Short mmCIF file of C-alpha atoms in Angstrom, two decimals:
data_model
loop_
_atom_site.label_atom_id
_atom_site.label_comp_id
_atom_site.label_asym_id
_atom_site.label_seq_id
_atom_site.Cartn_x
_atom_site.Cartn_y
_atom_site.Cartn_z
CA MET A 1 0.29 -0.01 -0.12
CA ARG A 2 1.32 3.37 -1.08
CA TYR A 3 1.92 6.25 1.24
CA GLY A 4 -0.35 8.66 0.10
CA LYS A 5 -2.86 6.42 0.54
CA VAL A 6 -2.45 5.55 4.01
CA LYS A 7 -2.77 8.71 4.69
CA ALA A 8 -5.22 9.63 3.01
CA GLU A 9 -7.22 6.52 5.02
CA ILE A 10 -6.19 7.83 7.97
CA SER A 11 -7.10 11.24 7.73
CA ARG A 12 -10.82 9.72 6.30
CA GLY A 13 -10.52 8.26 10.52
CA ARG A 14 -9.89 4.26 9.04
CA THR A 15 -6.70 3.01 9.58
CA PRO A 16 -4.82 0.71 7.31
CA ALA A 17 -5.51 -2.31 5.93
CA SER A 18 -3.41 -4.91 7.72
CA PRO A 19 -1.78 -7.63 5.83
CA PRO A 20 -3.28 -11.09 6.10
CA GLY A 21 -2.20 -13.29 8.83
CA THR A 22 -1.42 -11.20 11.17
CA ARG A 23 -0.60 -12.20 14.57
CA ILE A 24 -2.94 -10.83 17.44
CA LEU A 25 -1.63 -11.68 21.63
CA VAL A 26 -4.21 -11.00 24.00
CA ILE A 27 -2.91 -12.03 27.14
CA GLY A 28 -5.08 -12.61 30.01
CA GLY A 29 -7.31 -14.62 29.86
CA GLY A 30 -10.33 -12.87 31.85
CA TYR A 31 -14.04 -11.32 31.02
CA VAL A 32 -11.96 -8.94 28.11
CA GLY A 33 -9.69 -11.23 27.25
CA MET A 34 -12.03 -14.58 27.15
CA TYR A 35 -14.59 -12.39 24.78
CA THR A 36 -12.65 -10.04 23.05
CA ALA A 37 -10.80 -13.67 21.48
CA LEU A 38 -14.80 -15.02 21.13
CA ARG A 39 -15.52 -12.17 19.22
CA LEU A 40 -12.25 -12.04 17.45
CA GLN A 41 -13.04 -15.67 16.04
CA ARG A 42 -16.86 -15.16 15.27
CA LYS A 43 -15.81 -12.38 13.02
CA LEU A 44 -12.25 -13.05 11.52
CA ARG A 45 -11.73 -14.30 7.43
CA SER A 46 -10.35 -17.36 7.77
CA GLY A 47 -6.57 -16.79 6.96
CA GLU A 48 -7.15 -13.31 7.61
CA ALA A 49 -5.60 -13.60 11.22
CA GLU A 50 -4.41 -15.37 14.22
CA VAL A 51 -5.45 -15.38 17.94
CA THR A 52 -3.16 -16.43 20.21
CA VAL A 53 -4.62 -15.91 23.99
CA VAL A 54 -1.95 -16.05 26.91
CA THR A 55 -4.14 -16.81 30.10
CA PRO A 56 -2.37 -18.31 33.53
CA ASP A 57 -5.35 -20.85 33.37
CA PRO A 58 -6.68 -22.66 30.61
CA TYR A 59 -10.06 -21.68 32.26
CA MET A 60 -12.16 -18.15 32.57
CA THR A 61 -13.95 -17.51 35.82
CA TYR A 62 -16.85 -16.12 36.34
CA GLN A 63 -16.21 -14.26 40.01
CA PRO A 64 -19.69 -12.96 40.61
CA PHE A 65 -20.05 -17.14 41.28
CA LEU A 66 -17.61 -17.58 43.76
CA PRO A 67 -19.57 -17.03 46.98
CA GLU A 68 -22.38 -19.86 45.84
CA ALA A 69 -19.23 -21.16 44.94
CA ALA A 70 -18.06 -21.18 48.71
CA ALA A 71 -21.26 -21.74 50.18
CA GLY A 72 -21.88 -25.26 48.36
CA ASN A 73 -24.59 -23.93 46.33
CA ILE A 74 -22.63 -24.13 43.00
CA SER A 75 -20.14 -26.63 42.27
CA PRO A 76 -16.97 -25.49 41.37
CA ARG A 77 -16.88 -26.86 37.96
CA HIS A 78 -19.96 -24.75 36.51
CA VAL A 79 -17.79 -21.27 37.35
CA VAL A 80 -14.96 -21.65 35.39
CA VAL A 81 -15.58 -22.05 31.77
CA PRO A 82 -12.68 -23.83 29.90
CA LEU A 83 -11.32 -21.44 26.52
CA ARG A 84 -10.15 -24.11 24.90
CA ARG A 85 -13.18 -26.09 24.48
CA LEU A 86 -14.73 -22.27 24.02
CA LEU A 87 -12.36 -21.25 21.53
CA PRO A 88 -11.09 -23.96 18.92
CA GLY A 89 -10.06 -21.60 16.22
CA CYS A 90 -7.76 -19.63 18.66
CA ARG A 91 -4.09 -21.15 19.76
CA ILE A 92 -3.83 -21.38 23.77
CA VAL A 93 -0.81 -20.84 25.81
CA ILE A 94 -1.04 -21.52 29.62
CA GLY A 95 1.97 -19.21 31.41
CA GLU A 96 1.96 -15.10 32.05
CA ALA A 97 3.22 -12.22 30.26
CA THR A 98 5.86 -11.02 32.46
CA ALA A 99 7.13 -7.93 30.15
CA ILE A 100 6.27 -6.56 26.93
CA ARG A 101 8.64 -4.66 24.56
CA HIS A 102 5.71 -3.01 21.96
CA ALA A 103 7.97 -0.92 19.92
CA GLU A 104 9.73 -3.87 19.78
CA ARG A 105 6.18 -6.07 19.22
CA THR A 106 7.31 -8.49 21.69
CA ALA A 107 6.23 -10.02 24.74
CA THR A 108 7.81 -12.22 27.31
CA LEU A 109 6.13 -15.02 28.72
CA LYS A 110 7.10 -17.92 30.90
CA THR A 111 4.72 -20.96 29.97
CA LEU A 112 4.14 -24.17 31.58
CA GLY A 113 6.22 -25.15 28.74
CA SER A 114 9.02 -23.05 29.29
CA GLU A 115 9.47 -23.79 33.19
CA ALA A 116 8.94 -27.50 32.13
CA GLU A 117 12.07 -26.96 30.24
CA GLY A 118 14.03 -24.95 32.26
CA SER A 119 14.31 -22.36 29.76
CA GLY A 120 12.36 -19.93 32.01
CA THR A 121 11.05 -17.27 29.61
CA VAL A 122 10.17 -16.91 26.12
CA ASP A 123 10.05 -14.08 23.16
CA LEU A 124 6.57 -13.95 21.35
CA THR A 125 5.98 -11.10 18.73
CA TYR A 126 3.31 -10.03 17.95
CA ASP A 127 1.07 -7.36 15.19
CA GLU A 128 -1.69 -6.60 17.33
CA LEU A 129 -1.67 -6.33 21.80
CA VAL A 130 -4.91 -6.72 23.39
CA LEU A 131 -3.74 -6.19 27.06
CA ALA A 132 -6.26 -7.28 29.40
CA PRO A 133 -4.54 -9.31 32.69
CA GLY A 134 -7.38 -8.46 34.97
CA SER A 135 -5.93 -6.62 38.14
CA VAL A 136 -4.33 -8.60 41.28
CA ALA A 137 -4.55 -8.10 44.34
CA ARG A 138 -3.88 -4.83 46.51
CA THR A 139 -2.13 -5.66 49.76
CA LEU A 140 -0.91 -3.50 52.21
CA PRO A 141 2.26 -4.02 54.44
CA ILE A 142 0.32 -5.42 57.64
CA PRO A 143 2.59 -6.83 60.15
CA GLY A 144 1.00 -11.03 59.35
CA LEU A 145 -0.78 -10.29 57.01
CA ALA A 146 1.43 -11.96 53.90
CA GLU A 147 1.52 -15.68 56.37
CA HIS A 148 -2.29 -15.68 57.48
CA ALA A 149 -5.05 -13.70 55.46
CA ILE A 150 -6.26 -16.16 52.66
CA GLY A 151 -8.05 -14.17 48.77
CA PHE A 152 -11.27 -13.80 47.35
CA LYS A 153 -10.28 -13.76 43.03
CA THR A 154 -9.57 -17.26 42.00
CA VAL A 155 -12.34 -20.97 42.27
CA GLU A 156 -9.00 -21.97 44.69
CA GLU A 157 -9.74 -19.71 46.51
CA ALA A 158 -13.05 -20.15 47.14
CA ILE A 159 -13.04 -23.25 48.13
CA GLY A 160 -10.49 -23.70 49.78
CA LEU A 161 -11.99 -20.72 52.11
CA ARG A 162 -15.32 -23.15 52.01
CA ASN A 163 -12.97 -26.37 53.34
CA HIS A 164 -11.33 -23.49 55.66
CA VAL A 165 -14.76 -23.08 57.65
CA LEU A 166 -16.36 -26.21 57.93
CA GLU A 167 -12.92 -27.52 59.40
CA GLN A 168 -12.38 -24.69 62.02
CA MET A 169 -15.50 -25.88 62.43
CA ASP A 170 -14.66 -29.44 62.72
CA ILE A 171 -11.48 -27.86 65.63
CA ALA A 172 -13.90 -26.13 67.40
CA SER A 173 -15.90 -29.41 67.91
CA SER A 174 -13.64 -31.55 69.37
CA THR A 175 -10.54 -29.37 70.94
CA ARG A 176 -10.96 -29.08 74.88
CA ASP A 177 -9.49 -25.99 75.27
CA PRO A 178 -11.84 -22.37 74.74
CA ALA A 179 -9.30 -20.63 73.25
CA VAL A 180 -8.74 -23.13 70.53
CA ARG A 181 -12.19 -22.81 69.91
CA ASP A 182 -12.95 -19.19 70.49
CA ALA A 183 -10.41 -18.60 67.39
CA ALA A 184 -11.58 -21.37 64.92
CA LEU A 185 -14.82 -20.13 65.67
CA THR A 186 -14.22 -16.57 64.45
CA PHE A 187 -14.44 -15.46 61.52
CA VAL A 188 -12.79 -11.65 60.53
CA PHE A 189 -13.43 -10.34 56.40
CA VAL A 190 -11.23 -7.17 55.94
CA GLY A 191 -13.39 -5.33 52.33
CA GLY A 192 -16.67 -3.99 52.72
CA GLY A 193 -17.09 -4.20 48.48
CA TYR A 194 -19.07 -6.91 46.95
CA ALA A 195 -15.97 -9.48 47.08
CA GLY A 196 -16.11 -9.31 50.74
CA VAL A 197 -19.58 -8.67 51.52
CA GLU A 198 -21.19 -11.36 49.41
CA ALA A 199 -18.40 -13.63 50.58
CA LEU A 200 -19.51 -13.49 54.29
CA ALA A 201 -22.58 -13.42 53.86
CA GLU A 202 -23.19 -16.57 52.01
CA LEU A 203 -20.66 -18.47 54.15
CA GLU A 204 -21.75 -17.41 57.23
CA ASP A 205 -25.97 -18.91 55.85
CA MET A 206 -23.43 -21.87 55.52
CA ALA A 207 -22.05 -22.10 58.29
CA ARG A 208 -25.28 -21.07 60.71
CA TYR A 209 -26.67 -24.41 58.44
CA ALA A 210 -23.97 -26.76 59.07
CA ALA A 211 -24.19 -26.01 63.19
CA ARG A 212 -27.53 -27.58 63.49
CA TYR A 213 -24.96 -31.34 62.60
CA TYR A 214 -22.60 -30.80 65.05
CA HIS A 215 -23.31 -31.75 69.03
CA ASN A 216 -21.62 -28.48 70.26
CA ILE A 217 -21.48 -26.02 68.17
CA LYS A 218 -24.87 -22.83 68.03
CA ALA A 219 -24.83 -20.37 65.50
CA ASP A 220 -24.88 -17.96 67.63
CA ASP A 221 -21.37 -19.02 69.25
CA MET A 222 -20.23 -17.95 65.70
CA LYS A 223 -18.44 -14.60 65.01
CA TRP A 224 -18.52 -13.44 61.94
CA ILE A 225 -16.40 -9.59 61.40
CA LEU A 226 -16.90 -6.86 58.72
CA VAL A 227 -13.81 -4.57 58.92
CA GLU A 228 -13.80 -1.27 56.06
CA ALA A 229 -11.68 1.27 56.10
CA THR A 230 -14.44 3.36 54.88
CA GLY A 231 -18.22 5.01 56.34
CA ARG A 232 -19.90 2.34 54.23
CA ILE A 233 -19.95 -0.96 52.40
CA LEU A 234 -21.18 -1.75 49.36
CA PRO A 235 -20.55 1.69 47.32
CA GLU A 236 -21.65 0.37 44.07
CA VAL A 237 -25.60 0.18 45.01
CA GLY A 238 -25.77 2.82 46.87
CA GLU A 239 -25.83 5.19 50.52
CA GLU A 240 -29.33 3.69 51.37
CA MET A 241 -28.73 0.07 50.46
CA GLY A 242 -25.82 -0.41 51.62
CA ARG A 243 -27.27 1.19 54.98
CA TYR A 244 -30.13 -1.22 54.22
CA ALA A 245 -27.03 -3.85 53.96
CA VAL A 246 -25.15 -3.10 57.28
CA ARG A 247 -28.80 -3.11 59.15
CA GLU A 248 -29.11 -6.99 57.67
CA LEU A 249 -26.38 -8.23 58.26
CA ARG A 250 -25.56 -6.51 61.91
CA ALA A 251 -29.52 -8.36 62.81
CA ARG A 252 -27.91 -12.10 61.75
CA ASN A 253 -25.15 -10.98 64.61
CA ILE A 254 -22.88 -10.12 61.87
CA ASP A 255 -20.23 -7.52 63.57
CA VAL A 256 -20.01 -5.00 60.94
CA ARG A 257 -16.90 -2.06 62.18
CA LEU A 258 -16.77 1.03 59.81
CA GLU A 259 -14.33 3.17 59.71
CA THR A 260 -11.84 0.95 61.08
CA ARG A 261 -8.67 -0.54 59.60
CA LEU A 262 -6.29 -4.00 60.30
CA GLU A 263 -3.60 -3.03 62.26
CA SER A 264 -1.96 -6.59 62.89
CA CYS A 265 -3.03 -9.91 62.66
CA GLU A 266 0.79 -11.94 63.69
CA ASP A 267 0.14 -14.55 66.31
CA ARG A 268 -3.55 -15.00 64.56
CA VAL A 269 -4.96 -11.61 66.82
CA ALA A 270 -6.50 -10.02 64.38
CA VAL A 271 -5.94 -6.33 65.92
CA LEU A 272 -8.59 -3.35 64.98
CA SER A 273 -7.29 0.65 64.33
CA ASP A 274 -10.69 0.88 66.89
CA GLY A 275 -8.34 -0.96 69.42
CA ALA A 276 -10.27 -4.74 69.51
CA ARG A 277 -8.56 -7.95 68.98
CA PHE A 278 -9.82 -11.12 68.55
CA PRO A 279 -7.84 -14.14 67.80
CA ALA A 280 -9.01 -15.51 64.60
CA ARG A 281 -7.86 -18.27 62.49
CA THR A 282 -9.61 -17.59 59.73
CA LEU A 283 -8.52 -13.54 57.73
CA VAL A 284 -10.04 -13.10 54.55
CA TRP A 285 -9.02 -10.46 52.32
CA THR A 286 -10.31 -8.54 50.46
CA ALA A 287 -9.46 -4.97 50.79
CA GLY A 288 -9.08 -4.09 46.71
CA VAL A 289 -7.54 -4.49 43.69
CA ARG A 290 -4.15 -3.16 41.61
CA PRO A 291 -3.77 -3.24 38.12
CA HIS A 292 -1.45 -6.76 36.83
CA PRO A 293 2.30 -6.61 37.55
CA VAL A 294 2.96 -6.52 33.65
CA LEU A 295 1.53 -3.19 33.09
CA ALA A 296 4.67 -1.75 35.21
CA ALA A 297 6.71 -4.10 33.33
CA GLY A 298 6.67 -3.10 29.70
CA ASP A 299 6.57 0.35 27.68
CA LEU A 300 3.46 1.74 26.92
CA PRO A 301 1.69 4.71 28.31
CA LEU A 302 -0.13 4.03 32.12
CA ASP A 303 -1.51 6.64 34.82
CA GLY A 304 -1.52 7.73 37.87
CA ARG A 305 -3.28 4.30 39.23
CA GLY A 306 -0.63 1.80 37.35
CA ARG A 307 -3.47 1.39 33.90
CA LEU A 308 -3.32 2.48 30.55
CA ARG A 309 -4.32 5.38 29.01
CA CYS A 310 -6.76 4.28 26.56
CA THR A 311 -9.38 6.03 24.28
CA ALA A 312 -12.80 5.97 23.86
CA ALA A 313 -11.96 3.06 20.99
CA LEU A 314 -10.32 1.13 23.17
CA SER A 315 -7.19 1.67 21.84
CA VAL A 316 -3.62 2.82 23.96
CA GLU A 317 -3.22 6.06 23.99
CA GLY A 318 -0.80 7.60 21.66
CA THR A 319 0.46 4.05 20.78
CA GLU A 320 -0.24 2.23 17.48
CA HIS A 321 -1.68 -1.55 17.75
CA ALA A 322 -1.77 -1.43 21.03
CA TRP A 323 -5.66 -2.01 23.00
CA ALA A 324 -6.78 -2.53 26.42
CA ALA A 325 -10.30 -2.89 28.37
CA GLY A 326 -11.11 -3.87 31.50
CA ASP A 327 -9.29 -3.38 35.28
CA ALA A 328 -5.76 -2.63 33.04
CA ALA A 329 -7.61 0.39 31.29
CA ALA A 330 -8.48 3.60 31.94
CA VAL A 331 -11.20 4.16 30.30
CA PRO A 332 -12.79 7.29 28.76
CA ASP A 333 -16.87 7.24 30.56
CA LEU A 334 -18.65 8.76 27.49
CA THR A 335 -21.98 8.59 29.29
CA ALA A 336 -20.87 10.96 32.50
CA ASP A 337 -22.15 14.19 32.65
CA GLU A 338 -18.61 15.85 33.96
CA THR A 339 -15.15 15.33 31.90
CA GLY A 340 -12.32 13.34 32.35
CA LYS A 341 -14.68 10.60 34.84
CA GLU A 342 -13.28 6.66 33.41
CA CYS A 343 -16.08 3.82 33.58
CA ALA A 344 -15.35 1.33 36.75
CA PRO A 345 -13.45 -1.59 36.48
CA ASN A 346 -16.55 -3.85 36.80
CA ALA A 347 -17.68 -7.35 34.72
CA GLN A 348 -20.29 -4.87 33.64
CA HIS A 349 -18.28 -2.87 31.46
CA ALA A 350 -15.50 -5.26 30.72
CA VAL A 351 -18.05 -7.75 29.37
CA ARG A 352 -19.22 -4.80 26.60
CA GLN A 353 -15.71 -3.09 26.19
CA ALA A 354 -14.54 -6.17 24.92
CA LYS A 355 -16.97 -6.57 22.02
CA VAL A 356 -16.62 -2.96 21.27
CA LEU A 357 -12.67 -3.57 21.25
CA ALA A 358 -12.87 -6.95 18.84
CA GLY A 359 -14.96 -5.22 16.19
CA ASN A 360 -12.25 -2.02 16.31
CA ILE A 361 -9.23 -4.53 15.53
CA VAL A 362 -11.37 -5.86 13.10
CA ALA A 363 -12.14 -3.06 11.42
CA SER A 364 -8.72 -1.79 11.77
CA LEU A 365 -8.02 -4.95 10.18
CA ARG A 366 -9.93 -3.96 7.14
CA GLY A 367 -9.51 -0.19 7.42
CA GLU A 368 -12.42 0.98 8.78
CA PRO A 369 -14.17 3.70 11.31
CA LEU A 370 -13.19 2.75 14.73
CA ARG A 371 -16.40 2.72 16.99
CA ASP A 372 -16.29 4.56 20.42
CA TYR A 373 -17.15 2.78 23.55
CA ARG A 374 -20.45 4.07 25.44
CA HIS A 375 -22.56 2.34 27.85
CA ALA A 376 -24.47 3.92 30.31
CA TYR A 377 -24.65 1.91 33.69
CA ALA A 378 -27.11 -0.18 34.84
CA GLY A 379 -26.70 -0.24 37.94
CA SER A 380 -25.49 -3.29 40.92
CA VAL A 381 -27.54 -6.02 42.49
CA ALA A 382 -25.79 -7.96 45.49
CA SER A 383 -26.39 -11.05 47.24
CA LEU A 384 -26.60 -10.86 51.13
CA GLY A 385 -27.10 -14.75 51.71
CA LEU A 386 -29.85 -17.12 50.79
CA HIS A 387 -33.16 -14.87 49.41
CA LYS A 388 -31.06 -11.61 51.06
CA GLY A 389 -29.89 -9.34 48.32
CA VAL A 390 -29.79 -5.18 47.62
CA ALA A 391 -29.80 -4.05 44.06
CA HIS A 392 -30.38 -0.14 42.88
CA VAL A 393 -31.14 -0.73 39.11
CA TYR A 394 -31.75 2.15 36.79
CA GLY A 395 -32.17 4.32 39.54
CA ARG A 396 -35.03 1.73 40.76
CA LYS A 397 -33.75 0.74 44.71
CA VAL A 398 -34.81 -3.50 45.45
CA LYS A 399 -34.06 -5.05 48.32
CA GLY A 400 -34.77 -8.23 49.95
CA TYR A 401 -36.01 -11.66 48.56
CA PRO A 402 -36.73 -9.34 44.99
CA ALA A 403 -33.48 -8.29 44.79
CA TRP A 404 -31.49 -11.83 46.05
CA LEU A 405 -34.03 -12.91 42.77
CA MET A 406 -32.83 -10.45 40.85
CA HIS A 407 -29.19 -11.00 41.73
CA ARG A 408 -29.20 -14.47 40.65
CA VAL A 409 -31.57 -14.12 37.20
CA TYR A 410 -29.02 -11.05 35.73
CA HIS A 411 -25.80 -13.48 36.58
CA LEU A 412 -27.39 -16.11 35.37
CA SER A 413 -28.28 -14.46 31.87
CA ARG A 414 -24.94 -13.18 31.84
CA VAL A 415 -22.59 -16.55 32.74
CA PRO A 416 -21.30 -17.70 29.44
CA THR A 417 -21.88 -20.90 27.35
CA PHE A 418 -25.45 -21.99 27.35
CA ASN A 419 -24.13 -25.50 28.70
CA ARG A 420 -22.99 -23.08 31.82
CA LYS A 421 -26.60 -22.02 32.07
CA ALA A 422 -28.44 -25.11 32.33
CA ARG A 423 -25.45 -26.97 34.89
CA VAL A 424 -25.95 -23.77 36.80
CA LEU A 425 -29.53 -23.65 36.92
CA ALA A 426 -29.98 -26.93 37.66
CA GLU A 427 -27.96 -26.84 40.69
CA TRP A 428 -30.02 -24.40 41.97
CA THR A 429 -33.09 -26.02 41.30
CA LEU A 430 -31.75 -29.19 43.02
CA SER A 431 -30.12 -27.10 45.88
CA GLY A 432 -34.62 -26.00 46.23
CA LEU A 433 -35.24 -29.75 46.73
CA PHE A 434 -32.33 -31.24 48.71
CA LYS A 435 -30.10 -29.70 51.60
CA ARG A 436 -27.28 -28.43 51.81
CA GLU A 437 -24.24 -30.54 51.74
CA ILE A 438 -21.40 -29.22 54.28
CA VAL A 439 -18.84 -31.51 53.14
CA SER A 440 -15.20 -30.60 53.59
CA LEU A 441 -12.84 -31.92 50.95
CA GLY A 442 -9.76 -29.90 51.96
CA SER A 443 -7.60 -33.33 51.80
CA LEU A 444 -8.30 -32.81 47.85
CA GLU A 445 -5.65 -29.68 48.70
CA HIS A 446 -2.79 -32.64 49.90
CA PRO A 447 -4.33 -35.17 47.02
CA ARG A 448 -0.17 -37.24 47.98
CA ALA A 449 -0.48 -36.94 51.43
CA GLU A 450 -2.17 -39.57 51.86
CA PHE A 451 0.25 -41.92 49.26
CA GLU A 452 3.66 -40.38 51.52
CA LEU A 453 2.01 -41.78 54.64
CA ALA A 454 2.24 -45.21 52.86
CA ALA A 455 5.36 -44.62 51.97
CA GLY A 456 7.11 -43.43 55.47
CA ARG A 457 5.61 -46.11 57.07
CA GLU A 458 6.66 -48.77 55.18
CA PRO A 459 10.50 -48.44 55.85
CA ARG A 460 9.75 -48.22 59.71
CA GLN A 461 7.73 -51.13 59.44
CA ASP A 462 11.02 -53.19 57.34
CA LYS A 463 13.33 -52.61 60.47
#
């Protein structure tokens, strides 16, 4: 293509068409990564481009269902979507990007294969880059936090937390030490956003139900504590619904402490800024997220919060052939009344941004005009346990059972693939007909323990 024709296309708001076989690299297999690859798979012509998705896990996790998976309402395998099955037209690479050199169109990857080979990392070249690595937990230098806390961003953490809570009830039931019993039955959650509130509410519901099967544990013996540094919880559902959520939780004997911070959790003792001390064997940290470290290990422009500066068309600002959306991107909100406002980093925007992003990549390959992302925030729904919830949708405030039902219907409609929808609906139906499962499978985290024990005993017996 001659320079004059390229310049003319750019002046008309178009990008010049790319050569056939364009290499598109998608970093991340979450909401943005999966939906972008899925749409590219559907819209690209045969031979027009090849799509490679680099992801730490071979599945996409539908995070709004993590609290229900932790409570046992949904099987863990139905909270995740296998990427190889959903994206047969894409190349799936299990690994993580450790550095981006966009000026050279090269990404440095640490893959399962490179680790097995002992080579450390491999370099992968590309023509178009989609950065959607998501976010990681934002931790603070609190004494004891790294040693004792558990997060709530992955299905592994959700199931591990479920097993842990039930194991603590087993410990409390069998110990003769009052201090050990008290610490085992104390559960501290730090962070009053969606993850913290929904996880606490669902697990408290589950533990309250499970207590009826223990001869020496009552529901009131357990202490559930929610610690939030600001003056309210669930800010996404509005101030009024946030206050209702606090009243609802406190009515269930859950200790909600606002404008309070965790100062220390050394020796399994949670020390709060208001002076309270709670010996606790369970500390769940959900106090915010931060951009993925790979963004800082690259040469692309970042904002003050460490996110990629993006245009409304979801391209990286001032950079060609680089795109981003979701948690990793600072995308201007064109529907906001005030200037300079950005889209919230949530699933509602991420799913819609992915569709626009994929469409714009295809348009750029074909030299067609790009489309700006524009979506007015519809509102939020949150579960507070079985048959309880809050919602603020299109200006309407809903609470109690209707909000809980709205929460389930909305997320059932959003979870990818008909297969997952049908399985989740079937599990919800069965859970309404039969009793909860309260079995802890903590031994799954150490599958070789029994064999190692057997192997270790045999030599001693021979002696």
